[in-house]
Amino acid sequence: MIGLLLADVVFVDGPDSAAMTDQERGRALAFIIKGLTHLSELHEGWRAHQQPPVSTSCSFAVTFDLVSLDLPPASLPAVSNPKKPTVDDFNAIDCVWIDAAVDALGQTKAAIPDRKARIAELAADATTVALFAGFNPADAFVIFVTKYPCHWMGYTRPYPLEGFSTLCPPMLDASEWKNRYDLVAAHETGHIFQAPDEYVAENLTCDPTVKSGPFGVVNSNCELGNPTGVKCLMKRSDLELCSQTPLHWGWTDDDHDGTLDLLAPATIDSFTVVNPRLQVEEPDGRVAEPGWTVIIKGRNVWDARLVTFGGVVSPHMWLRALDELAATIPDEVSGIVNVAFTTRAGPANATFEQSWILVTQPAPPPNNGPPEVFGLIPQRGTPGTNVKILGASLVGPTRITFGHVEANLSSLPPEEVQDPHQIEIAVPLAPQGPGPVPVIVTTARGSSTPSIFSSFTYS
Ligand SMILES: [Zn+2]
């Protein structure tokens, strides 16, 4: 829960008892805005107490959609046990009007079977509207508000389920939360951003061993057998925070640089190349075909907005972990290109040596054939210059020649730790005067074939 966050409030209206007046909508919206303001204020209080204070804010914008359904509310079944509703109740009651509402908003089950993906599309639509309105939210989420029957008065289906909250005014008005929806909205939004419940009640028992949030922090403030717990928004919806909830939301600055650790500039530490046809993974791979997957490992890659290969946007990217992102190589890419992406902290910090990849068809088998040289950094210089030879199958060179002169291999690391895609070597004496010479790497498996990429120019 970081940066400017957009709540897309979807009012789901219907006939009979499901009809909502403008006044009722306005009241619910005011409560939601008040609840989201509570969260901003909790963040303000938290960040002011860090040493040094954290610079990133957490704020909310609200937009809304209206949907009017023909579905009669009386056609929905009743909850089996109102004190202890089940997932079956959710599926039989709420999912009926939710699916109808999402469908009416243009995200049809026929086009996108997965409900989570359809609701993510609603959030993406709201983000597009926000962009045209001149602000750029970091994330968007959906809150349904309805007078249709619900299995529970206020709940969240957090990721990796559907990723939305629901508030049901008739049930809230019949409860102790009648004039405090704002606290319910704040608590449920806390769930959207990965914080677990900390209370024990008839309908729910928190689990102190469950790990949640980006850092996998246990739920130590869970009330279960815990007389020393403190008040918290995620416990009884008090406007206070225990020490776990901020961590569940990703709020931490362990290195005390004033920037949330989750928003530090991203790095590229390694690639794994995946051939999706053969389901073969090559760790530290640097050679791939268009359409293959590259898994990028590095700090804070989770916040990547888009990935490019040689400046061409990847058609498909998905997160595997906070420090692992997968992206498909676009069809139109070929040659040695660099992989780049941008997060809210700016472009990823990576040198060409860290971010290059060769896209070619067909890709040579990984590191068991003769060596191949794809490029040199730098491509020109004088004897003694340190040159990086980039390529494939480069482990165990027995001979590296510049023209006909052999480079001294005594500085190479032991074979077990050599990089199959990179050799660093000092340029030997020039075989003749200034000008280009081919660089050839020889291993027990053969010699590289010279090309325009493997030419070094003596200056
Ligand atoms: Zn809860």
JSON list of N, CA and C in Angstrom, two decimals, residues 2 43 46 50 54 214-215 217 246-263:
[
{"chain": "A", "resi": 2, "resn": "ILE", "atom": "N", "xyz": [1.25, 1.70, -1.20]},
{"chain": "A", "resi": 2, "resn": "ILE", "atom": "CA", "xyz": [2.25, 2.76, -1.34]},
{"chain": "A", "resi": 2, "resn": "ILE", "atom": "C", "xyz": [1.85, 3.68, -2.49]},
{"chain": "A", "resi": 43, "resn": "HIS", "atom": "N", "xyz": [-0.68, 6.23, 7.65]},
{"chain": "A", "resi": 43, "resn": "HIS", "atom": "CA", "xyz": [0.64, 6.22, 6.99]},
{"chain": "A", "resi": 43, "resn": "HIS", "atom": "C", "xyz": [1.45, 7.46, 7.38]},
{"chain": "A", "resi": 46, "resn": "TRP", "atom": "N", "xyz": [2.83, 6.87, 10.71]},
{"chain": "A", "resi": 46, "resn": "TRP", "atom": "CA", "xyz": [3.90, 5.86, 10.68]},
{"chain": "A", "resi": 46, "resn": "TRP", "atom": "C", "xyz": [5.17, 6.45, 10.11]},
{"chain": "A", "resi": 50, "resn": "GLN", "atom": "N", "xyz": [9.52, 7.26, 11.54]},
{"chain": "A", "resi": 50, "resn": "GLN", "atom": "CA", "xyz": [10.71, 6.53, 11.09]},
{"chain": "A", "resi": 50, "resn": "GLN", "atom": "C", "xyz": [11.93, 7.44, 11.23]},
{"chain": "A", "resi": 54, "resn": "VAL", "atom": "N", "xyz": [10.17, 8.68, 6.45]},
{"chain": "A", "resi": 54, "resn": "VAL", "atom": "CA", "xyz": [10.10, 8.14, 5.08]},
{"chain": "A", "resi": 54, "resn": "VAL", "atom": "C", "xyz": [9.44, 9.18, 4.18]},
{"chain": "A", "resi": 214, "resn": "PRO", "atom": "N", "xyz": [4.37, -8.69, 1.50]},
{"chain": "A", "resi": 214, "resn": "PRO", "atom": "CA", "xyz": [5.53, -8.89, 0.62]},
{"chain": "A", "resi": 214, "resn": "PRO", "atom": "C", "xyz": [6.73, -9.52, 1.32]},
{"chain": "A", "resi": 215, "resn": "PHE", "atom": "N", "xyz": [6.81, -9.39, 2.67]},
{"chain": "A", "resi": 215, "resn": "PHE", "atom": "CA", "xyz": [7.97, -9.94, 3.36]},
{"chain": "A", "resi": 215, "resn": "PHE", "atom": "C", "xyz": [7.64, -11.21, 4.13]},
{"chain": "A", "resi": 217, "resn": "VAL", "atom": "N", "xyz": [5.48, -11.76, 6.78]},
{"chain": "A", "resi": 217, "resn": "VAL", "atom": "CA", "xyz": [5.54, -11.50, 8.22]},
{"chain": "A", "resi": 217, "resn": "VAL", "atom": "C", "xyz": [4.39, -12.24, 8.92]},
{"chain": "A", "resi": 246, "resn": "PRO", "atom": "N", "xyz": [1.94, -2.61, 9.40]},
{"chain": "A", "resi": 246, "resn": "PRO", "atom": "CA", "xyz": [2.71, -1.85, 8.39]},
{"chain": "A", "resi": 246, "resn": "PRO", "atom": "C", "xyz": [3.59, -2.76, 7.54]},
{"chain": "A", "resi": 247, "resn": "LEU", "atom": "N", "xyz": [4.18, -3.79, 8.16]},
{"chain": "A", "resi": 247, "resn": "LEU", "atom": "CA", "xyz": [5.03, -4.71, 7.39]},
{"chain": "A", "resi": 247, "resn": "LEU", "atom": "C", "xyz": [4.20, -5.51, 6.39]},
{"chain": "A", "resi": 248, "resn": "HIS", "atom": "N", "xyz": [2.97, -5.87, 6.80]},
{"chain": "A", "resi": 248, "resn": "HIS", "atom": "CA", "xyz": [2.08, -6.58, 5.85]},
{"chain": "A", "resi": 248, "resn": "HIS", "atom": "C", "xyz": [1.77, -5.70, 4.64]},
{"chain": "A", "resi": 249, "resn": "TRP", "atom": "N", "xyz": [1.73, -4.39, 4.85]},
{"chain": "A", "resi": 249, "resn": "TRP", "atom": "CA", "xyz": [1.47, -3.46, 3.74]},
{"chain": "A", "resi": 249, "resn": "TRP", "atom": "C", "xyz": [2.74, -3.07, 2.98]},
{"chain": "A", "resi": 250, "resn": "GLY", "atom": "N", "xyz": [3.87, -3.61, 3.39]},
{"chain": "A", "resi": 250, "resn": "GLY", "atom": "CA", "xyz": [5.12, -3.30, 2.68]},
{"chain": "A", "resi": 250, "resn": "GLY", "atom": "C", "xyz": [5.78, -2.03, 3.15]},
{"chain": "A", "resi": 251, "resn": "TRP", "atom": "N", "xyz": [5.39, -1.56, 4.36]},
{"chain": "A", "resi": 251, "resn": "TRP", "atom": "CA", "xyz": [5.98, -0.32, 4.85]},
{"chain": "A", "resi": 251, "resn": "TRP", "atom": "C", "xyz": [7.21, -0.66, 5.71]},
{"chain": "A", "resi": 252, "resn": "THR", "atom": "N", "xyz": [8.37, -0.52, 5.18]},
{"chain": "A", "resi": 252, "resn": "THR", "atom": "CA", "xyz": [9.59, -0.67, 5.98]},
{"chain": "A", "resi": 252, "resn": "THR", "atom": "C", "xyz": [10.74, 0.02, 5.27]},
{"chain": "A", "resi": 253, "resn": "ASP", "atom": "N", "xyz": [11.66, 0.54, 6.08]},
{"chain": "A", "resi": 253, "resn": "ASP", "atom": "CA", "xyz": [12.85, 1.20, 5.55]},
{"chain": "A", "resi": 253, "resn": "ASP", "atom": "C", "xyz": [14.04, 0.70, 6.36]},
{"chain": "A", "resi": 254, "resn": "ASP", "atom": "N", "xyz": [14.39, -0.57, 6.11]},
{"chain": "A", "resi": 254, "resn": "ASP", "atom": "CA", "xyz": [15.43, -1.23, 6.90]},
{"chain": "A", "resi": 254, "resn": "ASP", "atom": "C", "xyz": [16.79, -0.55, 6.80]},
{"chain": "A", "resi": 255, "resn": "ASP", "atom": "N", "xyz": [17.08, 0.04, 5.61]},
{"chain": "A", "resi": 255, "resn": "ASP", "atom": "CA", "xyz": [18.40, 0.64, 5.45]},
{"chain": "A", "resi": 255, "resn": "ASP", "atom": "C", "xyz": [18.40, 2.13, 5.85]},
{"chain": "A", "resi": 256, "resn": "HIS", "atom": "N", "xyz": [17.26, 2.60, 6.37]},
{"chain": "A", "resi": 256, "resn": "HIS", "atom": "CA", "xyz": [17.18, 3.97, 6.90]},
{"chain": "A", "resi": 256, "resn": "HIS", "atom": "C", "xyz": [17.69, 5.02, 5.93]},
{"chain": "A", "resi": 257, "resn": "ASP", "atom": "N", "xyz": [17.24, 4.92, 4.67]},
{"chain": "A", "resi": 257, "resn": "ASP", "atom": "CA", "xyz": [17.64, 5.96, 3.71]},
{"chain": "A", "resi": 257, "resn": "ASP", "atom": "C", "xyz": [16.47, 6.90, 3.40]},
{"chain": "A", "resi": 258, "resn": "GLY", "atom": "N", "xyz": [15.35, 6.74, 4.12]},
{"chain": "A", "resi": 258, "resn": "GLY", "atom": "CA", "xyz": [14.22, 7.62, 3.92]},
{"chain": "A", "resi": 258, "resn": "GLY", "atom": "C", "xyz": [13.30, 7.20, 2.77]},
{"chain": "A", "resi": 259, "resn": "THR", "atom": "N", "xyz": [13.65, 6.08, 2.10]},
{"chain": "A", "resi": 259, "resn": "THR", "atom": "CA", "xyz": [12.82, 5.57, 1.01]},
{"chain": "A", "resi": 259, "resn": "THR", "atom": "C", "xyz": [12.33, 4.18, 1.40]},
{"chain": "A", "resi": 260, "resn": "LEU", "atom": "N", "xyz": [11.05, 3.91, 1.21]},
{"chain": "A", "resi": 260, "resn": "LEU", "atom": "CA", "xyz": [10.55, 2.57, 1.48]},
{"chain": "A", "resi": 260, "resn": "LEU", "atom": "C", "xyz": [11.38, 1.56, 0.69]},
{"chain": "A", "resi": 261, "resn": "ASP", "atom": "N", "xyz": [11.77, 0.47, 1.36]},
{"chain": "A", "resi": 261, "resn": "ASP", "atom": "CA", "xyz": [12.61, -0.52, 0.69]},
{"chain": "A", "resi": 261, "resn": "ASP", "atom": "C", "xyz": [11.96, -1.05, -0.60]},
{"chain": "A", "resi": 262, "resn": "LEU", "atom": "N", "xyz": [10.63, -1.11, -0.60]},
{"chain": "A", "resi": 262, "resn": "LEU", "atom": "CA", "xyz": [9.93, -1.62, -1.79]},
{"chain": "A", "resi": 262, "resn": "LEU", "atom": "C", "xyz": [9.98, -0.64, -2.96]},
{"chain": "A", "resi": 263, "resn": "LEU", "atom": "N", "xyz": [10.42, 0.59, -2.71]},
{"chain": "A", "resi": 263, "resn": "LEU", "atom": "CA", "xyz": [10.49, 1.58, -3.78]},
{"chain": "A", "resi": 263, "resn": "LEU", "atom": "C", "xyz": [11.92, 1.98, -4.12]}
]
